[in-house]
Coordinates of N, CA and C in Angstrom, one line a residue:
X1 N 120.2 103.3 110.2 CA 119.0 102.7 109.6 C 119.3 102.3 108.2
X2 N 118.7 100.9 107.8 CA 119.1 100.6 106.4 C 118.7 101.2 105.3
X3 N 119.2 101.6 104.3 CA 118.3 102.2 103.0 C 117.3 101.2 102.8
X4 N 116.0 102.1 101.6 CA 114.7 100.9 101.7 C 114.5 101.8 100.3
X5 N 113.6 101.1 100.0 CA 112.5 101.7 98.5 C 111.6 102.6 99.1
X6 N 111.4 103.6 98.3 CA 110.2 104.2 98.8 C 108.5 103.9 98.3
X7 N 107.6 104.0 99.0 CA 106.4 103.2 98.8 C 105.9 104.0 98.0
X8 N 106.1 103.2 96.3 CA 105.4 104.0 94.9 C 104.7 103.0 94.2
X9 N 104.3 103.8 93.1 CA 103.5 103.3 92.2 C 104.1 103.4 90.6
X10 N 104.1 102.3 90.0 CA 105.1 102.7 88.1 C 103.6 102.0 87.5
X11 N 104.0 103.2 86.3 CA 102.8 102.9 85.1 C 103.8 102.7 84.1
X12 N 102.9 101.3 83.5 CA 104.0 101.4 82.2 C 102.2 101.3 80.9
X13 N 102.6 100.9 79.7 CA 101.4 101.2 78.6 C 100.4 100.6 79.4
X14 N 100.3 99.4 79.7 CA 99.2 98.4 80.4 C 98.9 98.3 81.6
X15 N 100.1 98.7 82.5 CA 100.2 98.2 83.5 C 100.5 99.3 84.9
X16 N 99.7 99.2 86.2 CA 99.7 99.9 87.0 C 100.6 98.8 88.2
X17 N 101.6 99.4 88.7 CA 102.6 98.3 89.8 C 102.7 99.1 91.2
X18 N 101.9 98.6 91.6 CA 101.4 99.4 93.0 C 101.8 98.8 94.1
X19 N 101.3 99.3 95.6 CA 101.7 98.5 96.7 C 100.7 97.7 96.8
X20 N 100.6 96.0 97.6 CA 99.0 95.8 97.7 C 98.9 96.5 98.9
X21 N 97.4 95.8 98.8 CA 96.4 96.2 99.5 C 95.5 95.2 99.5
X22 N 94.7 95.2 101.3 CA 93.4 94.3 101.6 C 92.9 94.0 100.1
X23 N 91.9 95.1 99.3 CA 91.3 94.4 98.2 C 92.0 93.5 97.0
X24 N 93.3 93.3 96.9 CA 94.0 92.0 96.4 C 94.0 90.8 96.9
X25 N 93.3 90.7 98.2 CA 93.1 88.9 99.1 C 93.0 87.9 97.4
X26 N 91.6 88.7 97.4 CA 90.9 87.3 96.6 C 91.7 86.6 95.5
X27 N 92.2 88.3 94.9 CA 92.8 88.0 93.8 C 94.4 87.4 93.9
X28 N 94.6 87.9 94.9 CA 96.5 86.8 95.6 C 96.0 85.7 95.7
X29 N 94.8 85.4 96.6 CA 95.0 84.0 96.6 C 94.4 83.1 95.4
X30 N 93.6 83.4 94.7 CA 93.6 82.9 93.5 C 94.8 82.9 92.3
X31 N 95.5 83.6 92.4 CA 96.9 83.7 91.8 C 97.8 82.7 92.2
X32 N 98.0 82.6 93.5 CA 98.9 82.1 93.8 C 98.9 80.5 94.4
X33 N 97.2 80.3 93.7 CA 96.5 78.7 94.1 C 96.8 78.0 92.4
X34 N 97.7 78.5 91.7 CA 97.9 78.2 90.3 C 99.1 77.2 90.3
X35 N 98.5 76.3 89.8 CA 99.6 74.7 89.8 C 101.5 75.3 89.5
X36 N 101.3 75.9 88.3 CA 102.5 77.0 87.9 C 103.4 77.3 88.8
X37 N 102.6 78.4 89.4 CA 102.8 78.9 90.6 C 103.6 78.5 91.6
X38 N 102.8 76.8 91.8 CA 103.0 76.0 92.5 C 104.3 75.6 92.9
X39 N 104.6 75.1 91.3 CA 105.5 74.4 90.9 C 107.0 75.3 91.1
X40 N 106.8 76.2 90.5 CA 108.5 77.6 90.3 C 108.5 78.7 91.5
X41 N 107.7 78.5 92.3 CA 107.6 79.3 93.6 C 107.8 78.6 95.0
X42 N 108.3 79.5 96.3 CA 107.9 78.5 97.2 C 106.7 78.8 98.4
X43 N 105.9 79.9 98.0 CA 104.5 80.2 98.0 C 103.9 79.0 98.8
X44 N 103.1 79.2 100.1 CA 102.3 77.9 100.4 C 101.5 77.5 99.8
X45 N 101.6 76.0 99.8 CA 100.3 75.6 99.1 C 99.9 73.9 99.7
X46 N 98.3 74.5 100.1 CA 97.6 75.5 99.7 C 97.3 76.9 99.6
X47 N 97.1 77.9 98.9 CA 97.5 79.1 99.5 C 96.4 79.6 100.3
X48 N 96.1 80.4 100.7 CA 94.9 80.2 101.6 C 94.3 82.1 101.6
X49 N 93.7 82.4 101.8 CA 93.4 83.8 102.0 C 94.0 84.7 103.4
X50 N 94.3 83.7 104.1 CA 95.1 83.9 105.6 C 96.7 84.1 105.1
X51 N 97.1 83.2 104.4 CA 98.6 83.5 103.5 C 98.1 85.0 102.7
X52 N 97.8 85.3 101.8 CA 97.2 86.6 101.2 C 97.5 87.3 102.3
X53 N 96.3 87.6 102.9 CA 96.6 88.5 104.2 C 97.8 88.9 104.6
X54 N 98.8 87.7 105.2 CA 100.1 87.8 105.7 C 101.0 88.6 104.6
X55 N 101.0 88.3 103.8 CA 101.9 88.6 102.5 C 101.6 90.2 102.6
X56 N 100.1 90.6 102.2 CA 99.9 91.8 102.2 C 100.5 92.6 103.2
X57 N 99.9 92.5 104.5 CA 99.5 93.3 105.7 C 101.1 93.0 106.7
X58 N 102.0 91.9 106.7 CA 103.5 91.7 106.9 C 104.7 91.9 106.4
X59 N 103.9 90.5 105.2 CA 105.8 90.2 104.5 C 106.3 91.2 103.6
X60 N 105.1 91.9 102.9 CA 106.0 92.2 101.9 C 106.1 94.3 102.5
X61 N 105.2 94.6 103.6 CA 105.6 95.9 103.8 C 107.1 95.9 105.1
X62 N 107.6 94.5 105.6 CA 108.6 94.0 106.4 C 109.7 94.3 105.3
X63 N 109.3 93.7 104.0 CA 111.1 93.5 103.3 C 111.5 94.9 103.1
X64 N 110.2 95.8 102.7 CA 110.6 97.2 102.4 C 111.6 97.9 103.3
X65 N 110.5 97.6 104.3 CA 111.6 98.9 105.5 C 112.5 98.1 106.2
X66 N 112.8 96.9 106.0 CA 114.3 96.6 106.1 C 115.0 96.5 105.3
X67 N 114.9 97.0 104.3 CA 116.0 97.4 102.9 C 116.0 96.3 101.8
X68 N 115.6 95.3 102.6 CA 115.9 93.4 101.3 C 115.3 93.9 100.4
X69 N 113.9 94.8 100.2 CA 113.7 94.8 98.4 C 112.1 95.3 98.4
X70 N 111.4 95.5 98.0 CA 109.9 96.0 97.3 C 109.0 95.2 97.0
X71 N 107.9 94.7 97.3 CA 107.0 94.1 96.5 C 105.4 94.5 96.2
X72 N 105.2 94.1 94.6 CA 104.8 95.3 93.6 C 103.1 94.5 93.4
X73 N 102.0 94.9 93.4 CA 101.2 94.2 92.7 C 100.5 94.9 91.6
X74 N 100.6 93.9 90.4 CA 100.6 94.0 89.0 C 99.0 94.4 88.6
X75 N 98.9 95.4 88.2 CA 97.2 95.3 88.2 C 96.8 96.0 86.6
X76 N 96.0 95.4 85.5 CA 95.7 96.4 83.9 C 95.1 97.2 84.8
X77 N 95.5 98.4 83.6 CA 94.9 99.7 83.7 C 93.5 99.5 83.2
X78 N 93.7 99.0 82.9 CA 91.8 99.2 82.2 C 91.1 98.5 82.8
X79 N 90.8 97.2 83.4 CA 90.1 96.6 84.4 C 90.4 96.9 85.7
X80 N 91.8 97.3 85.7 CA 92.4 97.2 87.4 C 92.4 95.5 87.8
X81 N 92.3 94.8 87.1 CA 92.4 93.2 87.2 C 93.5 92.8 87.6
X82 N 94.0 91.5 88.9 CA 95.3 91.4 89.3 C 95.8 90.8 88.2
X83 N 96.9 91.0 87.5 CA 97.8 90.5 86.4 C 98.8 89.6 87.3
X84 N 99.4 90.1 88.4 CA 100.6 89.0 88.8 C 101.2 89.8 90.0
X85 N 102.7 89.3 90.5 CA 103.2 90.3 91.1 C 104.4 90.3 90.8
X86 N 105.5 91.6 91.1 CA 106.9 91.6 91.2 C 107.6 91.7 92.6
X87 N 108.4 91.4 92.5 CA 109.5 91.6 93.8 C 110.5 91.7 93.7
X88 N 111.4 92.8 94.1 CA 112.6 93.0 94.3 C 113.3 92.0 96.1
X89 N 114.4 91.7 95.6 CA 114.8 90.7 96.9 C 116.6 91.0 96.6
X90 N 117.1 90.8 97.9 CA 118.4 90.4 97.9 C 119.5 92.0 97.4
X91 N 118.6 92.6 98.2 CA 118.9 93.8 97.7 C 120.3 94.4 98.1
X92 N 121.6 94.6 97.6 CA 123.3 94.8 98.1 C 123.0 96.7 97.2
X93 N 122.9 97.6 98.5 CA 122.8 98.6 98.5 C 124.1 99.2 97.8
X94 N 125.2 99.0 98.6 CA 126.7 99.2 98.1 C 126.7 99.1 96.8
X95 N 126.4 98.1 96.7 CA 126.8 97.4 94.9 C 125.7 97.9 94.1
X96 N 124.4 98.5 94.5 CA 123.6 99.2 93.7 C 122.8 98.1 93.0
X97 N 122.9 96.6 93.7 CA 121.9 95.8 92.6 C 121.1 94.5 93.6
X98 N 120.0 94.3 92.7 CA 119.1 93.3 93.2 C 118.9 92.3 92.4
X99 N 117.8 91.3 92.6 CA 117.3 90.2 92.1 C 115.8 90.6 92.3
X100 N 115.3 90.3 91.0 CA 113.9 90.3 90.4 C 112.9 89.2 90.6
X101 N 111.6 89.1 90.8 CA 111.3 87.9 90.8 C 109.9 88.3 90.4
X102 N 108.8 87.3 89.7 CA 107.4 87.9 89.0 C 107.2 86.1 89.3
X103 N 105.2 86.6 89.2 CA 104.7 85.7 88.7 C 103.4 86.1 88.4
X104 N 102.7 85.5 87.6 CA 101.9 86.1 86.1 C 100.7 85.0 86.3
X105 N 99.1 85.4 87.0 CA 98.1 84.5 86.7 C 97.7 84.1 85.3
X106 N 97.0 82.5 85.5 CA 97.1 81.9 84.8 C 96.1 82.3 83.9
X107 N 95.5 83.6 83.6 CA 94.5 84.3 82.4 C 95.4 85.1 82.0
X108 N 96.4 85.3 82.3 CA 97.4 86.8 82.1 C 98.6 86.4 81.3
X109 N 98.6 85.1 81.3 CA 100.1 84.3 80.6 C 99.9 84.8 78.9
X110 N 100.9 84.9 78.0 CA 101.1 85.2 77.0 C 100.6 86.4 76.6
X111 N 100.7 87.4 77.3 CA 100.1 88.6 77.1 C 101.1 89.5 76.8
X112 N 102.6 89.3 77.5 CA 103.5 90.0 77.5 C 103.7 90.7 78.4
X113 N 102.8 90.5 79.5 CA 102.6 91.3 80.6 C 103.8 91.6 81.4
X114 N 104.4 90.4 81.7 CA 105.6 89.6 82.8 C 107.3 90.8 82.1
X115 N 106.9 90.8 81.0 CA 108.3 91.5 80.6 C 108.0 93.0 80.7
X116 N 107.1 93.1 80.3 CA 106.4 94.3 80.5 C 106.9 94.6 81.9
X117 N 106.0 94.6 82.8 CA 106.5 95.0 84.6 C 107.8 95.0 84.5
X118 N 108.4 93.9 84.9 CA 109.8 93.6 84.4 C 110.8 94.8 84.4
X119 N 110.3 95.3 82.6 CA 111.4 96.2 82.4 C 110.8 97.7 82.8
X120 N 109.6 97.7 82.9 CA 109.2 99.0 84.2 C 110.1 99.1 85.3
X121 N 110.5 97.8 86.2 CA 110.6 98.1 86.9 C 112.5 98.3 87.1
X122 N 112.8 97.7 85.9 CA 114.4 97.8 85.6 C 114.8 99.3 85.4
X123 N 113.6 100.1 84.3 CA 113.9 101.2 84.3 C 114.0 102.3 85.2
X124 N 113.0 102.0 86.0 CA 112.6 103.2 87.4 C 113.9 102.8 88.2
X125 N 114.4 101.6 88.5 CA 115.6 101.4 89.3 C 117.0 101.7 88.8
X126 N 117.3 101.5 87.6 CA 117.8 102.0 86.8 C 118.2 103.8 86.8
X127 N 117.1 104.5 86.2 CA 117.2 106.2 86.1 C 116.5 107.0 87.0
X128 N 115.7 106.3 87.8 CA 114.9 106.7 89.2 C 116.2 106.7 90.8
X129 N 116.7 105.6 90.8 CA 117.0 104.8 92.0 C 119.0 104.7 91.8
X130 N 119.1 104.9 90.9 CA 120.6 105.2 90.6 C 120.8 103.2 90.6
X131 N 120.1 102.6 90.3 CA 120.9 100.9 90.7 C 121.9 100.6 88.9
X132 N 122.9 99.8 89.1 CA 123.4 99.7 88.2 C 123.5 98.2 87.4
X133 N 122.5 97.0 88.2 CA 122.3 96.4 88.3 C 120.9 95.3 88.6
X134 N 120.4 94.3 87.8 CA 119.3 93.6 87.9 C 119.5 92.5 88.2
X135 N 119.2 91.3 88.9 CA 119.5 89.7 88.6 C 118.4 89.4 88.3
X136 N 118.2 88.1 87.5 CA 116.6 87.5 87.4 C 117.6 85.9 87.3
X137 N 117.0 85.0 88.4 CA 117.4 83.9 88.5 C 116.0 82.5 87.9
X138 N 115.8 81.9 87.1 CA 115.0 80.8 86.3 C 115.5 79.6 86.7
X139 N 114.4 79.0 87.0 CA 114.8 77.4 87.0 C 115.1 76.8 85.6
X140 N 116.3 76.0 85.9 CA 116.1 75.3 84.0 C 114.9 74.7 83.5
X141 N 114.1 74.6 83.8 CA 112.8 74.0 83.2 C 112.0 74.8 82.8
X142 N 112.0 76.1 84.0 CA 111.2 77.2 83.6 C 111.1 77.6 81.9
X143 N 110.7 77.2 81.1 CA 110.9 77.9 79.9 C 110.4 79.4 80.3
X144 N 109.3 79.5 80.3 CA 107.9 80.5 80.3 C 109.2 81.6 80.9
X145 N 109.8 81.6 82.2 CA 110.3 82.6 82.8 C 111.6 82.8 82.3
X146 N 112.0 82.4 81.4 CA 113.4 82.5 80.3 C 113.3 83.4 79.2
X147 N 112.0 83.1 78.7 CA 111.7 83.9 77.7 C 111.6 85.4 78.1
X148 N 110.8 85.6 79.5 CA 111.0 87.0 79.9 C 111.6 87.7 79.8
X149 N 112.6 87.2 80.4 CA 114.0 87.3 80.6 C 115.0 88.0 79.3
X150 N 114.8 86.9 78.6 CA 115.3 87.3 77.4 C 114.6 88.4 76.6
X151 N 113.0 88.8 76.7 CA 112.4 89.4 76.3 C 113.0 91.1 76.6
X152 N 113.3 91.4 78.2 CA 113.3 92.5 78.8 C 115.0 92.8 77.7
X153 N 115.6 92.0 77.4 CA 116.9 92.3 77.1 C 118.6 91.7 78.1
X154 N 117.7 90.9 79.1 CA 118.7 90.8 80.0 C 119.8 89.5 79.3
X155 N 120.6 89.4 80.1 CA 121.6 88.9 78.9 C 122.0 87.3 80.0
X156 N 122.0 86.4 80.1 CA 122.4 84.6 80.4 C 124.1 84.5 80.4
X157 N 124.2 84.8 82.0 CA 125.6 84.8 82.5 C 126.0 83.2 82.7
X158 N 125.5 82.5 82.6 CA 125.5 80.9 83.2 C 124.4 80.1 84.2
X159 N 125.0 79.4 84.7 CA 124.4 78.3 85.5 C 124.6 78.2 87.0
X160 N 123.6 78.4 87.4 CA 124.2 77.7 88.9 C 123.4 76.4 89.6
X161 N 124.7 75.5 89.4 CA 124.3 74.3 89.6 C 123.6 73.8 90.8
X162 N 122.4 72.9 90.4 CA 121.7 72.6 91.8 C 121.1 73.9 92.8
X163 N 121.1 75.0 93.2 CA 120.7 76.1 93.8 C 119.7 76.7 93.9
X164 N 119.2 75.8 93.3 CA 117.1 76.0 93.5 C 116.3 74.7 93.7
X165 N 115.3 74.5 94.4 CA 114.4 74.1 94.3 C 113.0 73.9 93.5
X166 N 112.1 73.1 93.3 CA 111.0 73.1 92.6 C 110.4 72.1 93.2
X167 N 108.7 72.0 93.0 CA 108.0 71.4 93.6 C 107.4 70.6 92.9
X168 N 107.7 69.0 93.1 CA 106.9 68.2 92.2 C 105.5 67.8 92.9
X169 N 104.6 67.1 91.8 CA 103.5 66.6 92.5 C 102.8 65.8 93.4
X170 N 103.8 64.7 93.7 CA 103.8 63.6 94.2 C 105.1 63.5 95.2
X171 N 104.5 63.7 96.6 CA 105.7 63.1 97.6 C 106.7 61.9 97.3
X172 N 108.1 62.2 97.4 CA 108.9 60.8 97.7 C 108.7 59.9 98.6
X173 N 109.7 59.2 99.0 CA 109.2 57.9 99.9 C 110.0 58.4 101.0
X174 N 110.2 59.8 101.3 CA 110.4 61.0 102.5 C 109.0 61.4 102.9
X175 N 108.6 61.8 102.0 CA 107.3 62.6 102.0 C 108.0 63.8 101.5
X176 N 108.8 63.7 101.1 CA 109.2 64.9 100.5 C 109.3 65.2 98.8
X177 N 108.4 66.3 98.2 CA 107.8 66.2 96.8 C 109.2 67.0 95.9
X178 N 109.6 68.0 97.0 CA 110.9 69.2 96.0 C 112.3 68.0 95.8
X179 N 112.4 69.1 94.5 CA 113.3 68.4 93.8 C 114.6 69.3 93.6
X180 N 115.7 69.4 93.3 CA 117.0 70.4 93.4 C 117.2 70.6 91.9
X181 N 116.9 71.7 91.3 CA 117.5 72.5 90.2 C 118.0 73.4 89.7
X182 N 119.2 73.3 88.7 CA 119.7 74.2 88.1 C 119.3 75.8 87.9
X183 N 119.9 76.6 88.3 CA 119.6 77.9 87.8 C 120.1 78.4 87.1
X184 N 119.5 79.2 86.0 CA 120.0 80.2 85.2 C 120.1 81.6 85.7
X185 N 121.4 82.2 85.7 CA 121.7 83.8 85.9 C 121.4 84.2 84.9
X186 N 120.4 85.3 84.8 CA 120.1 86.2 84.2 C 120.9 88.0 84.7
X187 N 121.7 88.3 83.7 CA 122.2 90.1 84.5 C 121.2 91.0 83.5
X188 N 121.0 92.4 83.7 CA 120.8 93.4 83.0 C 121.1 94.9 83.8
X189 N 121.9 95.6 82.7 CA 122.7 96.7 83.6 C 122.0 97.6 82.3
X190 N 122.3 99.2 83.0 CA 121.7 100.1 82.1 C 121.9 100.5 80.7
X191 N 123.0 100.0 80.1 CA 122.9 99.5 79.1 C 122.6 98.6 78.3
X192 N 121.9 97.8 78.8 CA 121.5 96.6 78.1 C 120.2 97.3 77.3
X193 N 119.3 98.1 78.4 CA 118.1 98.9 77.7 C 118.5 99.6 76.3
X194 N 119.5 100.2 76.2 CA 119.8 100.7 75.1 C 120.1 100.4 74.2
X195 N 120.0 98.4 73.6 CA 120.0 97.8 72.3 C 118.7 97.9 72.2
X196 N 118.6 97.2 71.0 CA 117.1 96.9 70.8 C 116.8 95.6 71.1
X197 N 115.5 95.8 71.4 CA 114.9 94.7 72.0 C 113.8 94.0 71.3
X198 N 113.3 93.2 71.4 CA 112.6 92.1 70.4 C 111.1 92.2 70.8
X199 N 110.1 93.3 69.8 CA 108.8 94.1 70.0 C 108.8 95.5 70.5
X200 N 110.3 95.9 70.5 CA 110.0 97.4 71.0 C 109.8 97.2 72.3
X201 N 110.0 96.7 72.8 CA 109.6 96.8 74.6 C 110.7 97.4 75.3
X202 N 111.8 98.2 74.8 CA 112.8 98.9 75.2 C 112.2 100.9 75.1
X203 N 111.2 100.3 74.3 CA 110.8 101.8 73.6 C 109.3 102.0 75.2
X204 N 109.2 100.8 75.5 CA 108.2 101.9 76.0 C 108.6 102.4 77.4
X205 N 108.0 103.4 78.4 CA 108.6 104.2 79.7 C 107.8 104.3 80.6
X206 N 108.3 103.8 81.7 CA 107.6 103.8 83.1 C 107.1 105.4 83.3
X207 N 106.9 105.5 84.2 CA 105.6 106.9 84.9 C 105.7 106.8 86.1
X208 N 106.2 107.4 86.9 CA 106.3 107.5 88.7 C 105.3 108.1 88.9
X209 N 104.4 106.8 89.9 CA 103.6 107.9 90.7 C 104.2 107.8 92.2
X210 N 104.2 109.4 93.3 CA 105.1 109.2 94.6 C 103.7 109.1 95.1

């Protein structure tokens, strides 16, 4: 049987990162009907409440218990309001490391929220989960998800050329709208938490709930 995550919950100062659940429809698919979204995801679109559904109630309790990775939804503690979600993917058990991935509705942007979860969830994997290892991969255009990146502390190993996609707005004379871009490798290993970090966001500490 493959190793898997176990089905938890991390609090960090703002933020509760739970499993979803039915009552997130509205709010996934309004999240994930965001042009943004759109654009640095490969998310259907249009997204539909029937995609919601699937995501909840399939895909993302599928990746768990086949070991590929976790997926978290991001909700403030004080409203319980959906903030965004995270996902762990591409998960190499052996090697003790994964690849990260977030996205942050479009009321929730500049909040700090995205680095926030982020390094919640670096730390629980980190001293919780024994991993020794994070990826966070960005489109070169992505600014917004670079800065995260850089925020959590992770550190810009290079480029990998061509290796992503993005979605522009207007079909080609294929009908085809995606476009091929550049990725940035992002690494962060359990030392990286232990410089300082730019607002103290190294200082603050996740909360297991089992």
């Amino acid at each position: 049987m493959a190793a898997s995550f176990p089905e938890t919950a991390i609090s960090t100062e703002r933020l509760l990162l739970r499993p979803l659940d039915d009552g997130d429809t509205a709010g996934l698919t309004a999240l994930a009907s965001d042009e943004q979204v759109h654009t640095w995801t490969a998310l259907p679109s249009p997204f539909t409440e029937a995609h919601a559904r699937h995501l909840i109630r399939v895909l993302a309790p599928g990746r768990r218990a086949e070991g590929g990775g976790i997926v978290f939804a991001v909700a403030e503690h004080l409203t319980q309001r959906l903030v965004g979600l995270v996902d762990l993917r591409c998960t190499d058990w052996r090697l003790r490391s994964t690849e990260i991935g977030f996205i942050t509705a479009a009321w929730a942007r500049g909040e700090g929220y995205a680095p926030e979860a982020v390094l919640g969830v670096a730390q629980w994997l980190f001293e919780d989960r024994g991993f020794l290892r994070l990826e966070l991969r960005t489109a070169a255009g992505n600014i917004a998800a670079q800065q995260v990146a850089q925020k959590t502390g992770a550190i810009s190993e290079g480029v990998l050329r061509s290796a992503g996609i993005v979605r522009g707005e207007e079909p080609d004379q294929h009908g085809a709208p995606d476009a091929r871009t550049d990725l940035i490798l992002w690494g962060l290993l359990p030392e990286d938490l232990d410089a300082p970090q730019t607002g103290g966001l190294a200082e603050q500490r996740y909360v297991l709930h089992d």
